[in-house]
Amino acid sequence: RDDTRFFATRADFRRWAEGRRTYRMEFFYREMRRRTGILMDGDQPEGGEWNFDKQNRKPLPRDISVNERRIYEADAVTRGVLDLVGEFFARHFGDLEPFQWAITREEALVALDEFIEYALPSFGDYQDAMSSKEPFLFHSILSPYINAGLLLPREVVQRAEEAYRDGGVPLNAAEGFIRQILGWREYIRGIYWLKMPDYAESNFFNATRPLPSFYWTGETRSNCLHHCISGTKRHAYEHHIQRLMVTGNFALIAGFDPAQVEEWYLIVFADAYEWVELPNTHGMILYADGGLLGSKPYAASGTYINKMSDYCRGCTYDVRQRSGPDACPFNYLYWDFLIRNRAKLEGNPRLKMPYRTLDEMQAERVAEIRADAARYLNSLTPSQPGDY
């Protein structure tokens, strides 16, 4: 049946995908812009560019002000469900209080209004930033409402476009937000229905290491992982950079079993339905599909996290240290990931620079990286079914 929670039908995506060797979101997104007329100037994209992603990567200033998010009061039905969960599932992952989510159409519309007015104007510049003090920053937190049907994607996108055309929101903010819904969300759903169920079985890197128990407890010396996992436990939500570049990046470079990582992402987030969670995690985060979704693995060292967040300032590991027990694990795990997967990745044109750097390393340095990675990974306690 047609589903009003999406712009495109499954048949629309199949027609777009037919005959293509690769499926890049950017080209599907352009097709959706043309079809809907959203952020278009005639037959050209508004502002002369389809994508303003390069303007969405500013680090967060220390003195920036973030508007406080509304807490919605749980009604009697919601309170009854919370009590039931507390009685029968007390040991499961997640915090019941404070319950913050809108549960009605009217409340979801209030959340949309407040995002457009207070957060969207700054979203474009700082959508890739992360903060230990502000878990949501300028992100919309509307995905649970859109996925559940309390808000419709067309009305959300139209509100963002109107805010831009009225002069209240910069183009890079409106386009960056609209791309997430009109582009990525539609594209991910299309990939799911086009490629499942075989898609979930691919494991490009043959990753088999079990997910560690700290993904369920947040108890780890890595401050970035601690904040993101603890924030997920409190809010059932983290924004896309925290999911991609902290918990996801770590799972990728450590070589965790894709099925276990995907189960975690499906369980812990309020906006997680398998159609959106699985291809995001399997393809975008873990590159387990070998590049069907992404042009390269989103692997990064601690340098990226230090640039885009304040996590490193409160960490017991030293992000500037390359080796040893006090070095940031992201640093040596990143290089270890490239070393052990060289045969599959060195031909990727987007990875030429790191492999050139690797080739310039002394043999002793490479051995040091491998030893640090093995020491750290072998120290991790595997998670058990009872952890969640």
PDB file of C-alpha atoms in Angstrom, residues 87-325:
ATOM      1  CA  GLU A  87       8.025  -3.758  36.640  1.00  0.00           C
ATOM      2  CA  PHE A  88       8.782  -6.378  33.995  1.00  0.00           C
ATOM      3  CA  PHE A  89      11.862  -5.070  32.165  1.00  0.00           C
ATOM      4  CA  ALA A  90      13.818  -3.226  34.838  1.00  0.00           C
ATOM      5  CA  ARG A  91      17.163  -4.736  33.800  1.00  0.00           C
ATOM      6  CA  HIS A  92      16.820  -3.809  30.133  1.00  0.00           C
ATOM      7  CA  PHE A  93      18.837  -1.041  28.506  1.00  0.00           C
ATOM      8  CA  GLY A  94      17.487   2.497  28.837  1.00  0.00           C
ATOM      9  CA  ASP A  95      16.237   4.972  31.430  1.00  0.00           C
ATOM     10  CA  LEU A  96      12.524   5.508  32.017  1.00  0.00           C
ATOM     11  CA  GLU A  97      12.954   8.972  33.502  1.00  0.00           C
ATOM     12  CA  PRO A  98      12.835  11.685  32.475  1.00  0.00           C
ATOM     13  CA  PHE A  99      10.356  10.775  29.743  1.00  0.00           C
ATOM     14  CA  GLN A 100      10.793  13.565  27.191  1.00  0.00           C
ATOM     15  CA  TRP A 101       8.972  12.551  24.020  1.00  0.00           C
ATOM     16  CA  ALA A 102       5.850  13.984  22.423  1.00  0.00           C
ATOM     17  CA  ILE A 103       3.182  11.287  22.158  1.00  0.00           C
ATOM     18  CA  THR A 104       0.389  13.063  20.259  1.00  0.00           C
ATOM     19  CA  ARG A 105       0.091  14.755  16.890  1.00  0.00           C
ATOM     20  CA  GLU A 106      -0.438  18.105  18.627  1.00  0.00           C
ATOM     21  CA  GLU A 107       2.713  17.763  20.727  1.00  0.00           C
ATOM     22  CA  ALA A 108       4.760  16.661  17.695  1.00  0.00           C
ATOM     23  CA  LEU A 109       3.640  19.806  15.851  1.00  0.00           C
ATOM     24  CA  VAL A 110       4.850  21.903  18.787  1.00  0.00           C
ATOM     25  CA  ALA A 111       8.218  20.126  18.559  1.00  0.00           C
ATOM     26  CA  LEU A 112       8.363  20.963  14.844  1.00  0.00           C
ATOM     27  CA  ASP A 113       7.517  24.626  15.481  1.00  0.00           C
ATOM     28  CA  GLU A 114      10.203  24.959  18.130  1.00  0.00           C
ATOM     29  CA  PHE A 115      12.850  23.289  15.975  1.00  0.00           C
ATOM     30  CA  ILE A 116      12.142  25.590  13.022  1.00  0.00           C
ATOM     31  CA  GLU A 117      12.271  28.705  15.202  1.00  0.00           C
ATOM     32  CA  TYR A 118      15.095  27.972  17.626  1.00  0.00           C
ATOM     33  CA  ALA A 119      17.375  25.255  16.243  1.00  0.00           C
ATOM     34  CA  LEU A 120      17.212  25.131  12.450  1.00  0.00           C
ATOM     35  CA  PRO A 121      18.928  28.532  11.910  1.00  0.00           C
ATOM     36  CA  SER A 122      22.149  27.136  13.455  1.00  0.00           C
ATOM     37  CA  PHE A 123      21.742  23.552  12.288  1.00  0.00           C
ATOM     38  CA  GLY A 124      23.593  24.032   9.016  1.00  0.00           C
ATOM     39  CA  ASP A 125      26.857  25.285  10.481  1.00  0.00           C
ATOM     40  CA  TYR A 126      27.035  22.859  13.394  1.00  0.00           C
ATOM     41  CA  GLN A 127      25.250  19.682  12.337  1.00  0.00           C
ATOM     42  CA  ASP A 128      28.503  17.680  12.586  1.00  0.00           C
ATOM     43  CA  ALA A 129      29.481  19.079  15.992  1.00  0.00           C
ATOM     44  CA  MET A 130      29.262  17.122  19.259  1.00  0.00           C
ATOM     45  CA  SER A 131      29.140  18.339  22.851  1.00  0.00           C
ATOM     46  CA  SER A 132      29.353  16.650  26.237  1.00  0.00           C
ATOM     47  CA  LYS A 133      27.116  19.386  27.687  1.00  0.00           C
ATOM     48  CA  GLU A 134      24.433  19.576  24.972  1.00  0.00           C
ATOM     49  CA  PRO A 135      23.356  16.168  23.667  1.00  0.00           C
ATOM     50  CA  PHE A 136      21.023  17.486  20.952  1.00  0.00           C
ATOM     51  CA  LEU A 137      22.601  20.829  19.970  1.00  0.00           C
ATOM     52  CA  PHE A 138      20.629  22.057  16.926  1.00  0.00           C
ATOM     53  CA  HIS A 139      19.305  18.722  15.668  1.00  0.00           C
ATOM     54  CA  SER A 140      15.569  18.368  15.197  1.00  0.00           C
ATOM     55  CA  ILE A 141      14.903  15.165  17.228  1.00  0.00           C
ATOM     56  CA  LEU A 142      11.875  14.759  14.945  1.00  0.00           C
ATOM     57  CA  SER A 143      12.806  11.384  13.410  1.00  0.00           C
ATOM     58  CA  PRO A 144      10.784   9.315  15.947  1.00  0.00           C
ATOM     59  CA  TYR A 145       7.676  11.340  15.107  1.00  0.00           C
ATOM     60  CA  ILE A 146       8.194  11.132  11.344  1.00  0.00           C
ATOM     61  CA  ASN A 147       8.916   7.402  11.388  1.00  0.00           C
ATOM     62  CA  ALA A 148       5.865   6.733  13.570  1.00  0.00           C
ATOM     63  CA  GLY A 149       3.587   8.964  11.477  1.00  0.00           C
ATOM     64  CA  LEU A 150       2.870  11.756  13.972  1.00  0.00           C
ATOM     65  CA  LEU A 151       4.529  14.115  11.510  1.00  0.00           C
ATOM     66  CA  LEU A 152       4.617  13.708   7.739  1.00  0.00           C
ATOM     67  CA  PRO A 153       7.892  14.278   5.892  1.00  0.00           C
ATOM     68  CA  ARG A 154       6.316  16.585   3.318  1.00  0.00           C
ATOM     69  CA  GLU A 155       5.016  19.026   5.936  1.00  0.00           C
ATOM     70  CA  VAL A 156       8.341  18.987   7.793  1.00  0.00           C
ATOM     71  CA  VAL A 157      10.347  19.663   4.630  1.00  0.00           C
ATOM     72  CA  GLN A 158       7.927  22.371   3.487  1.00  0.00           C
ATOM     73  CA  ARG A 159       8.233  24.151   6.852  1.00  0.00           C
ATOM     74  CA  ALA A 160      12.031  24.164   6.521  1.00  0.00           C
ATOM     75  CA  GLU A 161      11.857  25.493   2.949  1.00  0.00           C
ATOM     76  CA  GLU A 162       9.369  28.205   3.961  1.00  0.00           C
ATOM     77  CA  ALA A 163      11.660  29.291   6.798  1.00  0.00           C
ATOM     78  CA  TYR A 164      14.500  29.692   4.290  1.00  0.00           C
ATOM     79  CA  ARG A 165      12.412  31.589   1.728  1.00  0.00           C
ATOM     80  CA  ASP A 166      11.071  33.872   4.482  1.00  0.00           C
ATOM     81  CA  GLY A 167      14.649  34.798   5.372  1.00  0.00           C
ATOM     82  CA  GLY A 168      14.749  33.223   8.815  1.00  0.00           C
ATOM     83  CA  VAL A 169      17.042  30.290   8.005  1.00  0.00           C
ATOM     84  CA  PRO A 170      20.284  30.155   5.948  1.00  0.00           C
ATOM     85  CA  LEU A 171      20.301  27.986   2.835  1.00  0.00           C
ATOM     86  CA  ASN A 172      22.968  25.619   4.165  1.00  0.00           C
ATOM     87  CA  ALA A 173      20.746  24.904   7.189  1.00  0.00           C
ATOM     88  CA  ALA A 174      17.550  24.341   5.205  1.00  0.00           C
ATOM     89  CA  GLU A 175      19.287  22.239   2.553  1.00  0.00           C
ATOM     90  CA  GLY A 176      21.224  20.159   5.082  1.00  0.00           C
ATOM     91  CA  PHE A 177      18.075  19.338   7.010  1.00  0.00           C
ATOM     92  CA  ILE A 178      15.955  18.692   3.917  1.00  0.00           C
ATOM     93  CA  ARG A 179      18.678  16.402   2.533  1.00  0.00           C
ATOM     94  CA  GLN A 180      18.347  14.181   5.589  1.00  0.00           C
ATOM     95  CA  ILE A 181      14.628  13.651   4.942  1.00  0.00           C
ATOM     96  CA  LEU A 182      14.039  14.054   1.207  1.00  0.00           C
ATOM     97  CA  GLY A 183      17.401  12.493   0.352  1.00  0.00           C
ATOM     98  CA  TRP A 184      18.843  10.105   2.880  1.00  0.00           C
ATOM     99  CA  ARG A 185      15.673   8.814   4.544  1.00  0.00           C
ATOM    100  CA  GLU A 186      13.976   8.077   1.211  1.00  0.00           C
ATOM    101  CA  TYR A 187      17.148   6.535  -0.202  1.00  0.00           C
ATOM    102  CA  ILE A 188      17.759   4.245   2.771  1.00  0.00           C
ATOM    103  CA  ARG A 189      14.212   2.936   2.648  1.00  0.00           C
ATOM    104  CA  GLY A 190      14.610   2.270  -1.070  1.00  0.00           C
ATOM    105  CA  ILE A 191      17.844   0.327  -0.546  1.00  0.00           C
ATOM    106  CA  TYR A 192      16.238  -1.782   2.184  1.00  0.00           C
ATOM    107  CA  TRP A 193      13.327  -2.936   0.035  1.00  0.00           C
ATOM    108  CA  LEU A 194      15.500  -3.316  -3.079  1.00  0.00           C
ATOM    109  CA  LYS A 195      18.245  -5.454  -1.505  1.00  0.00           C
ATOM    110  CA  MET A 196      16.812  -7.289   1.481  1.00  0.00           C
ATOM    111  CA  PRO A 197      16.928  -9.983   2.782  1.00  0.00           C
ATOM    112  CA  ASP A 198      20.299 -11.001   1.257  1.00  0.00           C
ATOM    113  CA  TYR A 199      21.735  -7.542   1.992  1.00  0.00           C
ATOM    114  CA  ALA A 200      21.901  -8.234   5.739  1.00  0.00           C
ATOM    115  CA  GLU A 201      24.090 -11.301   5.192  1.00  0.00           C
ATOM    116  CA  SER A 202      27.013  -9.482   3.560  1.00  0.00           C
ATOM    117  CA  ASN A 203      30.160  -8.995   5.644  1.00  0.00           C
ATOM    118  CA  PHE A 204      32.768  -7.334   3.429  1.00  0.00           C
ATOM    119  CA  PHE A 205      35.523  -7.256   6.066  1.00  0.00           C
ATOM    120  CA  ASN A 206      34.640 -10.671   7.545  1.00  0.00           C
ATOM    121  CA  ALA A 207      34.282  -8.903  10.901  1.00  0.00           C
ATOM    122  CA  THR A 208      33.504 -11.347  13.709  1.00  0.00           C
ATOM    123  CA  ARG A 209      34.628  -9.739  16.967  1.00  0.00           C
ATOM    124  CA  PRO A 210      31.763  -9.684  19.519  1.00  0.00           C
ATOM    125  CA  LEU A 211      30.296  -6.371  20.617  1.00  0.00           C
ATOM    126  CA  PRO A 212      31.821  -5.422  23.991  1.00  0.00           C
ATOM    127  CA  SER A 213      29.709  -5.196  27.113  1.00  0.00           C
ATOM    128  CA  PHE A 214      30.378  -1.457  27.537  1.00  0.00           C
ATOM    129  CA  TYR A 215      27.987  -0.770  24.644  1.00  0.00           C
ATOM    130  CA  TRP A 216      25.263  -1.690  27.138  1.00  0.00           C
ATOM    131  CA  THR A 217      26.745  -0.009  30.219  1.00  0.00           C
ATOM    132  CA  GLY A 218      28.711   2.993  28.942  1.00  0.00           C
ATOM    133  CA  GLU A 219      31.467   2.004  31.373  1.00  0.00           C
ATOM    134  CA  THR A 220      34.611   2.695  29.374  1.00  0.00           C
ATOM    135  CA  ARG A 221      37.642   4.963  29.743  1.00  0.00           C
ATOM    136  CA  SER A 222      36.932   6.470  26.306  1.00  0.00           C
ATOM    137  CA  ASN A 223      35.043   9.645  27.160  1.00  0.00           C
ATOM    138  CA  CYS A 224      33.431   9.977  23.718  1.00  0.00           C
ATOM    139  CA  LEU A 225      32.034   6.441  23.854  1.00  0.00           C
ATOM    140  CA  HIS A 226      30.958   6.905  27.463  1.00  0.00           C
ATOM    141  CA  HIS A 227      29.043  10.104  26.638  1.00  0.00           C
ATOM    142  CA  CYS A 228      27.380   8.746  23.514  1.00  0.00           C
ATOM    143  CA  ILE A 229      26.334   5.430  25.046  1.00  0.00           C
ATOM    144  CA  SER A 230      25.204   7.023  28.314  1.00  0.00           C
ATOM    145  CA  GLY A 231      23.302   9.665  26.340  1.00  0.00           C
ATOM    146  CA  THR A 232      21.610   6.943  24.335  1.00  0.00           C
ATOM    147  CA  LYS A 233      20.665   5.181  27.551  1.00  0.00           C
ATOM    148  CA  ARG A 234      19.096   8.403  28.920  1.00  0.00           C
ATOM    149  CA  HIS A 235      17.391   9.716  25.799  1.00  0.00           C
ATOM    150  CA  ALA A 236      17.006   6.767  23.378  1.00  0.00           C
ATOM    151  CA  TYR A 237      18.565   9.183  20.903  1.00  0.00           C
ATOM    152  CA  GLU A 238      21.926  10.427  19.620  1.00  0.00           C
ATOM    153  CA  HIS A 239      22.336  12.560  16.526  1.00  0.00           C
ATOM    154  CA  HIS A 240      23.755  11.146  13.307  1.00  0.00           C
ATOM    155  CA  ILE A 241      27.399  12.161  13.824  1.00  0.00           C
ATOM    156  CA  GLN A 242      27.506  10.543  17.262  1.00  0.00           C
ATOM    157  CA  ARG A 243      26.026   7.376  15.744  1.00  0.00           C
ATOM    158  CA  LEU A 244      28.313   7.431  12.697  1.00  0.00           C
ATOM    159  CA  MET A 245      31.614   8.794  13.964  1.00  0.00           C
ATOM    160  CA  VAL A 246      31.753   7.626  17.595  1.00  0.00           C
ATOM    161  CA  THR A 247      29.843   4.412  18.360  1.00  0.00           C
ATOM    162  CA  GLY A 248      29.755   3.433  14.678  1.00  0.00           C
ATOM    163  CA  ASN A 249      33.310   4.418  13.791  1.00  0.00           C
ATOM    164  CA  PHE A 250      34.599   2.473  16.785  1.00  0.00           C
ATOM    165  CA  ALA A 251      32.582  -0.622  15.794  1.00  0.00           C
ATOM    166  CA  LEU A 252      33.992  -0.373  12.252  1.00  0.00           C
ATOM    167  CA  ILE A 253      37.678  -0.009  13.102  1.00  0.00           C
ATOM    168  CA  ALA A 254      37.485  -2.578  15.911  1.00  0.00           C
ATOM    169  CA  GLY A 255      35.932  -5.142  13.574  1.00  0.00           C
ATOM    170  CA  PHE A 256      32.747  -5.964  15.478  1.00  0.00           C
ATOM    171  CA  ASP A 257      30.283  -8.471  14.047  1.00  0.00           C
ATOM    172  CA  PRO A 258      27.809  -6.510  11.871  1.00  0.00           C
ATOM    173  CA  ALA A 259      24.801  -8.499  13.081  1.00  0.00           C
ATOM    174  CA  GLN A 260      25.570  -7.682  16.719  1.00  0.00           C
ATOM    175  CA  VAL A 261      26.159  -3.997  15.972  1.00  0.00           C
ATOM    176  CA  GLU A 262      22.915  -3.805  13.984  1.00  0.00           C
ATOM    177  CA  GLU A 263      20.995  -5.451  16.813  1.00  0.00           C
ATOM    178  CA  TRP A 264      22.339  -2.802  19.211  1.00  0.00           C
ATOM    179  CA  TYR A 265      21.303   0.092  16.962  1.00  0.00           C
ATOM    180  CA  LEU A 266      17.849  -1.420  16.490  1.00  0.00           C
ATOM    181  CA  ILE A 267      17.303  -1.878  20.227  1.00  0.00           C
ATOM    182  CA  VAL A 268      18.543   1.381  21.690  1.00  0.00           C
ATOM    183  CA  PHE A 269      17.102   4.217  19.553  1.00  0.00           C
ATOM    184  CA  ALA A 270      13.539   5.564  19.620  1.00  0.00           C
ATOM    185  CA  ASP A 271      13.565   6.192  15.858  1.00  0.00           C
ATOM    186  CA  ALA A 272      14.927   2.739  14.913  1.00  0.00           C
ATOM    187  CA  TYR A 273      12.821   0.649  12.573  1.00  0.00           C
ATOM    188  CA  GLU A 274      14.649  -2.057  10.637  1.00  0.00           C
ATOM    189  CA  TRP A 275      14.058  -0.422   7.246  1.00  0.00           C
ATOM    190  CA  VAL A 276      16.030   2.643   8.334  1.00  0.00           C
ATOM    191  CA  GLU A 277      18.386   1.161  10.923  1.00  0.00           C
ATOM    192  CA  LEU A 278      19.768  -1.832   9.055  1.00  0.00           C
ATOM    193  CA  PRO A 279      21.042  -0.207   5.817  1.00  0.00           C
ATOM    194  CA  ASN A 280      22.311   2.807   7.752  1.00  0.00           C
ATOM    195  CA  THR A 281      24.325   0.585  10.078  1.00  0.00           C
ATOM    196  CA  HIS A 282      25.250  -2.168   7.635  1.00  0.00           C
ATOM    197  CA  GLY A 283      26.226   0.063   4.734  1.00  0.00           C
ATOM    198  CA  MET A 284      26.967   3.572   5.944  1.00  0.00           C
ATOM    199  CA  ILE A 285      28.531   2.792   9.314  1.00  0.00           C
ATOM    200  CA  LEU A 286      30.144  -0.623   8.881  1.00  0.00           C
ATOM    201  CA  TYR A 287      30.739  -0.735   5.101  1.00  0.00           C
ATOM    202  CA  ALA A 288      29.662  -4.361   5.382  1.00  0.00           C
ATOM    203  CA  ASP A 289      28.074  -4.133   1.924  1.00  0.00           C
ATOM    204  CA  GLY A 290      31.456  -3.400   0.318  1.00  0.00           C
ATOM    205  CA  GLY A 291      30.512   0.059  -0.913  1.00  0.00           C
ATOM    206  CA  LEU A 292      26.976  -0.269  -2.214  1.00  0.00           C
ATOM    207  CA  LEU A 293      25.948   2.790  -0.152  1.00  0.00           C
ATOM    208  CA  GLY A 294      29.149   4.653   0.598  1.00  0.00           C
ATOM    209  CA  SER A 295      32.173   5.481  -1.532  1.00  0.00           C
ATOM    210  CA  LYS A 296      34.530   4.737   1.373  1.00  0.00           C
ATOM    211  CA  PRO A 297      34.415   3.457   4.954  1.00  0.00           C
ATOM    212  CA  TYR A 298      33.768   6.210   7.516  1.00  0.00           C
ATOM    213  CA  ALA A 299      36.844   5.304   9.562  1.00  0.00           C
ATOM    214  CA  ALA A 300      38.592   8.030  11.549  1.00  0.00           C
ATOM    215  CA  SER A 301      41.142   8.448  14.307  1.00  0.00           C
ATOM    216  CA  GLY A 302      40.730  10.428  17.514  1.00  0.00           C
ATOM    217  CA  THR A 303      41.788  13.571  15.640  1.00  0.00           C
ATOM    218  CA  TYR A 304      38.364  13.895  14.016  1.00  0.00           C
ATOM    219  CA  ILE A 305      36.541  13.462  17.336  1.00  0.00           C
ATOM    220  CA  ASN A 306      38.826  16.022  18.965  1.00  0.00           C
ATOM    221  CA  LYS A 307      38.142  18.510  16.176  1.00  0.00           C
ATOM    222  CA  MET A 308      34.366  18.139  16.244  1.00  0.00           C
ATOM    223  CA  SER A 309      33.719  17.768  19.997  1.00  0.00           C
ATOM    224  CA  ASP A 310      34.902  18.517  23.518  1.00  0.00           C
ATOM    225  CA  TYR A 311      34.990  14.841  24.481  1.00  0.00           C
ATOM    226  CA  CYS A 312      38.774  14.551  24.395  1.00  0.00           C
ATOM    227  CA  ARG A 313      39.265  17.287  26.985  1.00  0.00           C
ATOM    228  CA  GLY A 314      37.641  15.109  29.663  1.00  0.00           C
ATOM    229  CA  CYS A 315      39.171  11.774  28.638  1.00  0.00           C
ATOM    230  CA  THR A 316      41.685   9.654  30.527  1.00  0.00           C
ATOM    231  CA  TYR A 317      43.197   8.681  27.175  1.00  0.00           C
ATOM    232  CA  ASP A 318      45.467  11.169  25.395  1.00  0.00           C
ATOM    233  CA  VAL A 319      44.252  11.921  21.868  1.00  0.00           C
ATOM    234  CA  ARG A 320      47.697  13.301  20.957  1.00  0.00           C
ATOM    235  CA  GLN A 321      49.475  10.109  21.970  1.00  0.00           C
ATOM    236  CA  ARG A 322      49.984   7.565  19.218  1.00  0.00           C
ATOM    237  CA  SER A 323      50.894   4.426  21.145  1.00  0.00           C
ATOM    238  CA  GLY A 324      50.892   2.813  24.570  1.00  0.00           C
ATOM    239  CA  PRO A 325      48.172   2.089  27.138  1.00  0.00           C
TER     240      PRO A 325
END
